[in-house]
Coordinates of C-alpha atoms and ligand atoms in Angstrom, one line a residue:
M28 CA -15.3 -16.9 10.3
N29 CA -11.8 -17.7 10.5
T30 CA -11.9 -20.1 13.1
M31 CA -13.2 -23.8 12.9
S32 CA -13.7 -25.5 16.4
D33 CA -10.4 -24.7 17.6
H34 CA -8.3 -24.3 14.7
K35 CA -7.3 -20.7 13.0
F36 CA -6.8 -21.2 9.0
H37 CA -3.9 -19.0 7.9
P38 CA -4.9 -16.1 5.3
E39 CA -3.5 -17.3 2.4
S40 CA -6.2 -21.1 3.1
L41 CA -9.0 -18.8 2.9
M42 CA -8.5 -17.0 0.3
M43 CA -10.2 -19.5 -2.2
S44 CA -13.6 -19.1 -0.2
Y45 CA -13.8 -16.7 3.5
G46 CA -16.7 -14.3 2.9
Y47 CA -18.8 -16.6 -0.1
K48 CA -21.6 -18.7 0.2
P49 CA -22.2 -20.5 -3.1
S50 CA -25.9 -21.6 -1.6
L51 CA -26.0 -17.7 -2.6
S52 CA -25.1 -17.7 -6.2
E53 CA -26.6 -21.2 -7.6
G54 CA -23.6 -23.1 -6.4
A55 CA -21.1 -21.3 -8.0
I56 CA -17.0 -22.3 -6.7
K57 CA -16.6 -19.7 -7.2
S58 CA -18.2 -15.5 -7.0
P59 CA -20.2 -14.2 -9.8
I60 CA -19.3 -10.5 -10.6
F61 CA -22.4 -9.0 -10.0
Q62 CA -22.6 -6.8 -12.9
T63 CA -25.6 -4.9 -11.5
S64 CA -26.1 -1.4 -10.5
T65 CA -29.6 -1.8 -7.6
F66 CA -30.7 -4.2 -6.2
V67 CA -34.2 -6.0 -5.7
F68 CA -35.6 -5.6 -2.2
K69 CA -37.9 -8.0 -0.9
N70 CA -40.9 -5.7 0.3
A71 CA -41.0 -2.8 1.2
E72 CA -40.6 -3.3 4.9
E73 CA -36.5 -5.0 4.0
G74 CA -36.1 -1.3 1.9
K75 CA -36.7 0.1 5.1
A76 CA -34.4 -1.8 7.0
F77 CA -31.5 -1.6 5.0
F78 CA -31.8 1.9 4.3
E79 CA -32.0 2.5 8.6
L80 CA -28.9 0.5 9.1
A81 CA -26.9 2.6 5.7
Y82 CA -27.7 6.0 7.0
G83 CA -26.7 4.7 10.7
L84 CA -30.3 5.8 11.6
R85 CA -30.2 2.9 14.1
E86 CA -27.9 0.6 15.0
K87 CA -27.4 -3.7 14.2
T88 CA -29.6 -6.4 15.5
G89 CA -28.0 -9.2 16.5
S90 CA -27.0 -11.2 13.3
E91 CA -28.3 -8.6 11.2
E92 CA -26.1 -7.9 8.1
P93 CA -26.5 -5.0 6.2
G94 CA -28.3 -5.7 2.8
L95 CA -27.7 -4.8 -0.4
I96 CA -28.7 -1.8 -1.7
Y97 CA -26.9 0.2 -5.1
S98 CA -23.2 -1.0 -5.9
R99 CA -22.0 3.2 -5.0
I100 CA -23.1 2.1 -1.2
N101 CA -23.0 -2.1 -1.5
N102 CA -21.9 -4.7 -3.8
P103 CA -20.8 -8.5 -3.4
D104 CA -18.0 -8.7 -4.9
L105 CA -16.6 -5.5 -2.8
E106 CA -18.0 -7.0 0.7
I107 CA -16.1 -10.4 0.3
L108 CA -12.8 -8.7 -1.5
E109 CA -13.0 -6.8 1.5
D110 CA -13.9 -9.3 4.2
R111 CA -11.0 -11.1 2.3
L112 CA -8.5 -8.3 2.6
T113 CA -8.9 -7.9 6.5
L114 CA -7.4 -10.9 7.3
W115 CA -3.8 -10.2 6.1
D116 CA -3.8 -7.4 8.2
E117 CA -5.9 -8.7 11.1
A118 CA -8.4 -5.7 10.7
E119 CA -11.5 -4.9 11.5
D120 CA -12.6 -4.4 8.2
C121 CA -11.5 -3.0 5.1
A122 CA -13.0 0.0 1.9
V123 CA -11.8 -0.6 -1.7
F124 CA -11.5 1.6 -4.3
E125 CA -11.3 2.5 -8.2
S126 CA -7.8 3.1 -7.4
G127 CA -4.6 3.7 -4.6
M128 CA -4.9 7.3 -4.7
A129 CA -8.7 7.2 -4.7
A130 CA -8.6 5.3 -1.0
I131 CA -5.8 7.6 -0.4
S132 CA -7.3 11.2 -0.9
T133 CA -10.4 9.8 0.7
V134 CA -8.3 9.0 3.9
L135 CA -7.1 12.2 3.5
L136 CA -10.3 14.4 2.7
E137 CA -11.9 12.4 5.5
F138 CA -9.6 13.0 8.6
L139 CA -8.7 16.6 7.4
K140 CA -9.6 19.3 6.9
P141 CA -8.6 23.4 6.5
G142 CA -6.5 24.6 9.0
D143 CA -5.4 21.5 10.1
L144 CA -1.7 20.1 10.3
L145 CA -0.5 16.9 8.5
L146 CA 3.4 15.7 8.9
Y147 CA 4.0 13.0 6.5
S148 CA 7.4 11.4 5.2
T149 CA 9.6 12.0 2.4
P150 CA 9.5 10.9 -0.7
L151 CA 6.3 9.7 -1.1
Y152 CA 4.6 8.4 -3.7
G153 CA 4.2 11.4 -6.9
G154 CA 0.7 11.0 -7.1
T155 CA 0.5 11.2 -2.7
D156 CA 2.5 14.3 -3.0
H157 CA 0.8 16.1 -5.7
F158 CA -2.4 15.9 -3.8
I159 CA -1.3 17.1 -0.4
H160 CA 0.6 20.0 -2.3
H161 CA -1.6 21.3 -5.1
F162 CA -5.1 19.9 -3.5
L163 CA -4.9 20.1 0.8
H164 CA -2.7 23.4 0.5
K165 CA -5.6 24.7 -1.6
I166 CA -7.8 24.0 0.8
G167 CA -5.7 25.0 3.8
V168 CA -4.3 22.3 5.3
H169 CA -1.1 22.9 6.3
T170 CA 1.8 20.2 5.6
A171 CA 5.5 19.7 7.5
G172 CA 7.4 16.9 6.0
F173 CA 10.4 15.3 7.6
K174 CA 13.0 12.4 6.7
P175 CA 14.0 8.4 6.8
G176 CA 16.4 8.4 9.3
D177 CA 15.3 11.4 11.2
S178 CA 15.3 10.4 15.0
P179 CA 12.0 10.8 17.8
E180 CA 13.2 14.3 18.8
K181 CA 14.0 15.5 15.5
I182 CA 10.5 14.7 13.8
E183 CA 8.9 16.5 17.1
A184 CA 11.3 19.9 16.5
I185 CA 10.0 19.8 12.7
I186 CA 6.2 20.2 14.2
E187 CA 7.4 22.0 16.6
Q188 CA 9.5 24.7 14.3
T189 CA 5.6 25.0 12.3
G190 CA 4.2 26.9 15.2
M191 CA 0.6 25.0 14.9
A192 CA 1.8 21.8 17.0
D193 CA -1.6 22.0 18.4
R194 CA -3.0 21.4 14.6
L195 CA -1.6 18.1 13.9
S196 CA -4.1 16.0 12.8
M197 CA -2.0 13.1 10.9
I198 CA 0.9 11.7 10.3
Y199 CA 1.2 10.2 7.3
I200 CA 4.4 7.4 6.2
E201 CA 5.5 5.4 3.2
T202 CA 7.8 3.1 4.6
P203 CA 9.9 1.3 3.3
A204 CA 10.4 4.3 0.9
N205 CA 10.7 4.8 -2.5
P206 CA 12.9 4.1 -4.0
T207 CA 15.9 3.3 -1.8
N208 CA 14.4 1.7 0.5
A209 CA 14.4 3.8 3.8
L210 CA 12.9 2.8 7.0
I211 CA 10.3 4.9 9.1
D212 CA 9.5 3.6 12.4
I213 CA 6.0 2.7 12.4
A214 CA 5.4 2.5 16.6
A215 CA 7.8 5.3 16.9
C216 CA 5.4 7.3 14.3
K217 CA 2.8 6.1 16.7
R218 CA 4.4 7.4 20.1
I219 CA 4.8 10.9 18.6
A220 CA 1.2 10.8 17.6
E221 CA -0.1 10.0 21.0
R222 CA 1.8 13.2 22.8
Y223 CA 0.4 15.2 20.1
S224 CA -4.1 13.6 20.8
S225 CA -6.4 15.0 23.6
A226 CA -9.4 14.5 24.6
H227 CA -11.0 16.3 21.3
K228 CA -8.2 15.6 18.8
R229 CA -6.7 12.1 18.1
V230 CA -3.8 12.0 15.6
Y231 CA -4.4 9.5 13.3
V232 CA -1.3 7.5 11.9
A233 CA -2.0 6.2 7.7
V234 CA 0.7 4.1 6.2
D235 CA 1.1 3.4 2.7
N236 CA 1.5 -0.3 2.6
T237 CA 2.2 -0.9 -0.9
Y238 CA 5.8 -1.7 -1.0
M239 CA 5.8 -4.5 1.0
G240 CA 2.4 -5.5 1.8
P241 CA 0.2 -6.9 2.6
L242 CA 2.6 -9.9 3.5
W243 CA 5.2 -8.6 5.1
Q244 CA 4.1 -5.3 6.6
H245 CA 1.1 -5.0 9.1
P246 CA 1.2 -1.5 9.9
L247 CA -2.0 -1.6 12.6
K248 CA -0.2 -3.9 14.9
H249 CA 2.6 -1.4 14.9
G250 CA 0.0 1.2 15.8
A251 CA -1.1 2.4 12.5
D252 CA -4.9 3.8 12.3
F253 CA -5.0 2.9 8.5
S254 CA -3.0 0.3 6.2
L255 CA -3.5 1.2 3.0
Y256 CA -3.1 0.0 -0.6
S257 CA -2.5 0.4 -4.2
A258 CA -3.8 -2.6 -5.0
T259 CA -2.7 -2.2 -8.4
K260 CA 0.4 -3.6 -7.3
Y261 CA 0.9 -6.9 -5.1
I262 CA -2.6 -7.3 -4.6
G263 CA -3.7 -6.9 -8.6
G264 CA 0.0 -8.6 -9.0
H265 CA -0.9 -9.4 -12.6
S266 CA -0.5 -5.7 -14.0
D267 CA -4.1 -5.6 -15.5
V268 CA -6.0 -3.7 -13.1
I269 CA -5.8 -0.2 -11.3
A270 CA -7.5 -0.5 -7.6
G271 CA -6.9 0.1 -3.9
A272 CA -8.0 -0.5 -0.5
C273 CA -7.4 0.7 3.3
C274 CA -7.9 -1.1 6.5
G275 CA -8.2 -0.3 9.5
S276 CA -11.0 -0.3 12.8
N277 CA -14.5 -0.3 12.2
E278 CA -15.1 3.4 13.4
V279 CA -12.2 4.6 10.9
I280 CA -12.9 2.4 8.2
A281 CA -17.1 3.2 8.9
R282 CA -15.8 6.9 8.0
V283 CA -13.7 6.2 5.0
K284 CA -16.8 3.9 3.7
T285 CA -19.2 6.7 4.5
L286 CA -17.0 9.4 2.0
R287 CA -16.5 6.9 -0.6
T288 CA -20.5 6.8 -0.9
F289 CA -21.0 10.5 -1.8
L290 CA -17.1 11.0 -4.0
G291 CA -18.3 7.6 -5.7
N292 CA -15.1 6.0 -6.1
M293 CA -15.3 2.6 -4.8
A294 CA -14.0 -0.4 -7.1
A295 CA -16.4 -1.4 -9.7
P296 CA -17.9 -5.3 -9.3
H297 CA -15.0 -6.4 -12.3
T298 CA -12.3 -5.0 -10.6
G299 CA -13.7 -6.4 -6.8
W300 CA -13.5 -10.0 -8.9
L301 CA -10.0 -9.3 -10.8
L302 CA -8.8 -8.8 -7.3
M303 CA -10.3 -11.8 -5.8
R304 CA -8.6 -14.4 -8.4
S305 CA -5.1 -12.3 -8.0
L306 CA -5.7 -12.5 -3.6
E307 CA -6.1 -16.3 -4.6
T308 CA -2.3 -16.6 -5.4
L309 CA -1.2 -13.6 -3.5
K310 CA 1.1 -15.2 -0.9
V311 CA 3.0 -18.0 -3.7
R312 CA 3.5 -14.8 -6.1
M313 CA 4.8 -12.4 -3.1
E314 CA 7.2 -15.1 -1.9
Q315 CA 8.7 -16.6 -5.1
Q316 CA 9.3 -12.3 -5.5
A317 CA 11.4 -11.9 -2.2
I318 CA 13.0 -15.4 -3.4
N319 CA 14.5 -14.1 -6.6
A320 CA 14.9 -11.0 -5.0
V321 CA 17.4 -12.3 -2.9
K322 CA 19.0 -14.0 -5.4
V323 CA 19.6 -11.0 -8.2
A324 CA 20.3 -8.7 -5.1
E325 CA 23.5 -11.1 -4.3
F326 CA 24.4 -11.0 -8.2
L327 CA 24.4 -6.8 -7.9
V328 CA 26.3 -6.5 -5.1
A329 CA 29.4 -9.2 -6.7
H330 CA 28.9 -7.1 -9.7
P331 CA 31.9 -4.6 -10.9
K332 CA 30.0 -3.0 -12.9
V333 CA 27.2 -1.8 -9.5
E334 CA 28.5 0.5 -7.1
K335 CA 26.0 0.4 -4.2
V336 CA 22.5 -1.5 -4.0
Y337 CA 19.3 -0.8 -1.8
Y338 CA 17.6 -3.1 -0.4
L339 CA 16.4 -4.6 2.8
G340 CA 18.4 -7.5 3.2
L341 CA 21.9 -5.9 3.3
I342 CA 20.8 -3.4 6.3
P343 CA 24.1 -3.8 8.2
E344 CA 23.6 -5.4 11.5
N345 CA 23.7 -3.5 15.2
T346 CA 22.3 -0.4 12.9
T347 CA 18.7 1.5 14.0
E348 CA 17.9 0.4 10.9
Y349 CA 18.3 -3.4 11.2
E350 CA 16.3 -2.8 14.4
I351 CA 13.3 -1.3 12.8
Y352 CA 13.6 -3.9 9.8
Q353 CA 13.9 -6.8 12.2
R354 CA 10.6 -5.8 14.3
Q355 CA 8.4 -4.4 11.1
Y356 CA 9.2 -6.4 8.7
T357 CA 8.7 -9.8 8.4
S358 CA 11.3 -10.0 4.2
P359 CA 13.5 -8.1 2.8
G360 CA 10.8 -7.8 0.0
A361 CA 11.2 -7.8 -3.8
M362 CA 11.8 -4.2 -4.9
L363 CA 15.4 -3.5 -5.2
S364 CA 17.6 0.2 -6.4
F365 CA 21.3 -0.1 -7.2
D366 CA 23.8 2.8 -8.3
V367 CA 25.2 1.6 -11.8
R368 CA 28.7 2.9 -11.9
G369 CA 28.7 6.4 -13.7
G370 CA 25.6 8.3 -14.3
E371 CA 22.6 8.7 -16.2
K372 CA 23.8 7.5 -19.8
E373 CA 25.6 4.3 -18.1
A374 CA 22.1 3.6 -16.4
F375 CA 20.4 3.9 -19.9
A376 CA 22.7 1.6 -21.9
F377 CA 21.6 -1.0 -18.9
I378 CA 18.0 -0.2 -19.0
N379 CA 18.2 -0.4 -22.7
N380 CA 20.0 -3.4 -23.1
L381 CA 18.0 -5.6 -21.2
K382 CA 15.9 -8.3 -22.9
L383 CA 13.4 -10.1 -20.8
I384 CA 13.0 -7.0 -17.6
K385 CA 10.6 -4.6 -18.7
L386 CA 11.0 -1.0 -19.0
A387 CA 7.9 0.7 -17.3
V388 CA 6.2 2.4 -13.8
S389 CA 4.6 0.4 -11.8
L390 CA 5.8 -2.5 -9.7
G391 CA 4.5 -5.8 -7.7
G392 CA 3.7 -7.3 -10.7
T393 CA 4.1 -11.0 -12.0
E394 CA 6.6 -10.0 -14.4
S395 CA 10.2 -7.9 -14.0
L396 CA 9.9 -4.4 -14.2
V397 CA 13.0 -1.8 -14.5
E398 CA 13.2 1.7 -14.3
H399 CA 14.9 5.4 -14.0
P400 CA 13.2 6.7 -10.8
A401 CA 15.7 10.7 -11.5
T402 CA 13.7 10.9 -14.7
M403 CA 11.2 9.4 -13.9
T404 CA 8.7 8.2 -11.0
H405 CA 10.5 10.8 -9.1
A406 CA 11.0 13.7 -11.9
G407 CA 8.8 15.9 -10.1
V408 CA 11.2 16.0 -6.7
D409 CA 12.7 19.2 -5.6
P410 CA 16.8 18.1 -7.4
Q411 CA 18.2 19.1 -4.1
H412 CA 15.9 17.0 -2.0
R413 CA 16.0 14.3 -5.1
K414 CA 20.1 14.1 -4.4
E415 CA 19.5 13.9 -0.3
M416 CA 17.5 11.1 -0.8
S417 CA 20.3 9.4 -3.3
I418 CA 17.7 10.2 -6.2
T419 CA 20.5 10.7 -7.9
E420 CA 21.6 9.7 -12.3
K421 CA 22.6 6.5 -11.8
L422 CA 20.2 4.7 -9.9
V423 CA 17.7 2.4 -11.4
R424 CA 14.8 0.7 -9.7
V425 CA 13.6 -2.7 -10.2
S426 CA 10.3 -4.7 -9.0
I427 CA 11.4 -8.3 -9.6
G428 CA 8.7 -10.6 -10.5
V429 CA 8.1 -14.9 -10.6
E430 CA 10.3 -15.6 -13.5
N431 CA 13.1 -18.3 -13.4
Y432 CA 15.7 -16.2 -11.3
N433 CA 18.7 -17.2 -13.5
D434 CA 16.8 -15.8 -15.9
L435 CA 16.8 -13.0 -14.9
I436 CA 20.2 -12.3 -13.0
W437 CA 22.0 -13.5 -17.1
D438 CA 19.4 -10.7 -18.8
I439 CA 20.9 -8.2 -15.4
G440 CA 24.2 -9.4 -16.4
Q441 CA 23.9 -9.2 -19.9
A442 CA 22.8 -5.5 -19.7
L443 CA 25.8 -4.7 -17.7
E444 CA 28.3 -5.8 -19.5
K445 CA 27.0 -3.2 -22.0
V446 CA 27.0 -0.5 -20.1
Ligands
PLP6 C1 1.3 2.6 -7.5 C2 1.1 3.7 -5.9 C3 0.3 4.5 -5.5 C4 -1.0 4.7 -5.9 O1 -2.0 3.7 -6.6 P1 -2.5 4.0 -8.3 O2 -3.5 2.5 -7.7 O3 -1.9 4.1 -9.3 O4 -3.7 4.6 -7.7 C5 0.4 4.8 -4.6 N1 1.5 4.8 -3.2 C6 2.3 4.2 -3.7 C7 3.7 3.9 -3.0 C8 2.1 3.2 -5.1 O5 3.5 2.1 -5.7

């Protein structure tokens, strides 16, 4: 329980203990790694009762807990981790996976069928984009994309132009968009989803919350049905594990977990244990990363070799974007991009001269990382589309870590001098 008498604890206060009973593990203060494939039933009656629940043959009675059966179906490290992850999003339930792509592809497969229409925001994470265009198209799912900044009227026009508006089944968005931090209004997408829902067809809204979650954006509060994560990023936070998660209502997560059982792409016990360890410091890590990002952004904006900085803290007031930012986010985050004056040559010179910040893709970890979207993470995006999204040769993306910000600024400064 996250309530004790009338006091409601904050998620960060519960990350060390929530959902774990030491008495069930010899008093160990931390959850052991339950490195086991199967679980012994006390007797045949218990085994029967566990299976009845697992297979949905009957409803849970009173305080009955689902019993442990087999680690593809459930495992204590996964269940405790899932309980803890629900706290940040205030979700009813959560399912964890062995990668962010496993979480994303499982949700798309469960809630889309051949003939359906999927509306998505652009640009999408490369893996998601590939899954949609190479796999979902192959099984007959139709797709249409819209851009950050498109008005609700424009988005509805895009849906109507497909001629398949009655088959719209899901709106899938990434906000802020990677790597330019362009924003999409989740509540507006929810209103569009409701307009296209009917008595026998609900249009779901899924949000990839990797860039700002679980601390700084809570999609479910704005009407989304799914808050999806690459837990490889902020949740894991140490660049040492690949994992994913999906938060939502009991109803949708029950479906997600059922498909997960049969695809077999659940997280392993060791992954669950690593993520629980990471969650204890999630808030302090992310808050320091955000503090550092503010300092780095201030430095970049004032630097003569920097043309433009893409960072939520710099959105001009009295704009539609600013209104979304105020309503949807609790921090400007720790991801920023900027245009180096010049082109690829200048951007590469900057990257190659960094001494502390490492050149690698991924984000949200304790160490700061830099990459060149046009030739790396977004190399697969159509060049025309890349240009429309401001993903040009001069753009550099930085994920800010927990280092001393004076060192980050020094490093960026000395590398810019060499451009
Ligand atoms: C990394 C990432 C993913 C994919 O997650 P994996 O854990 O690498 O499978 C999906 N979406 C976004 C926004 C990401 O950054």
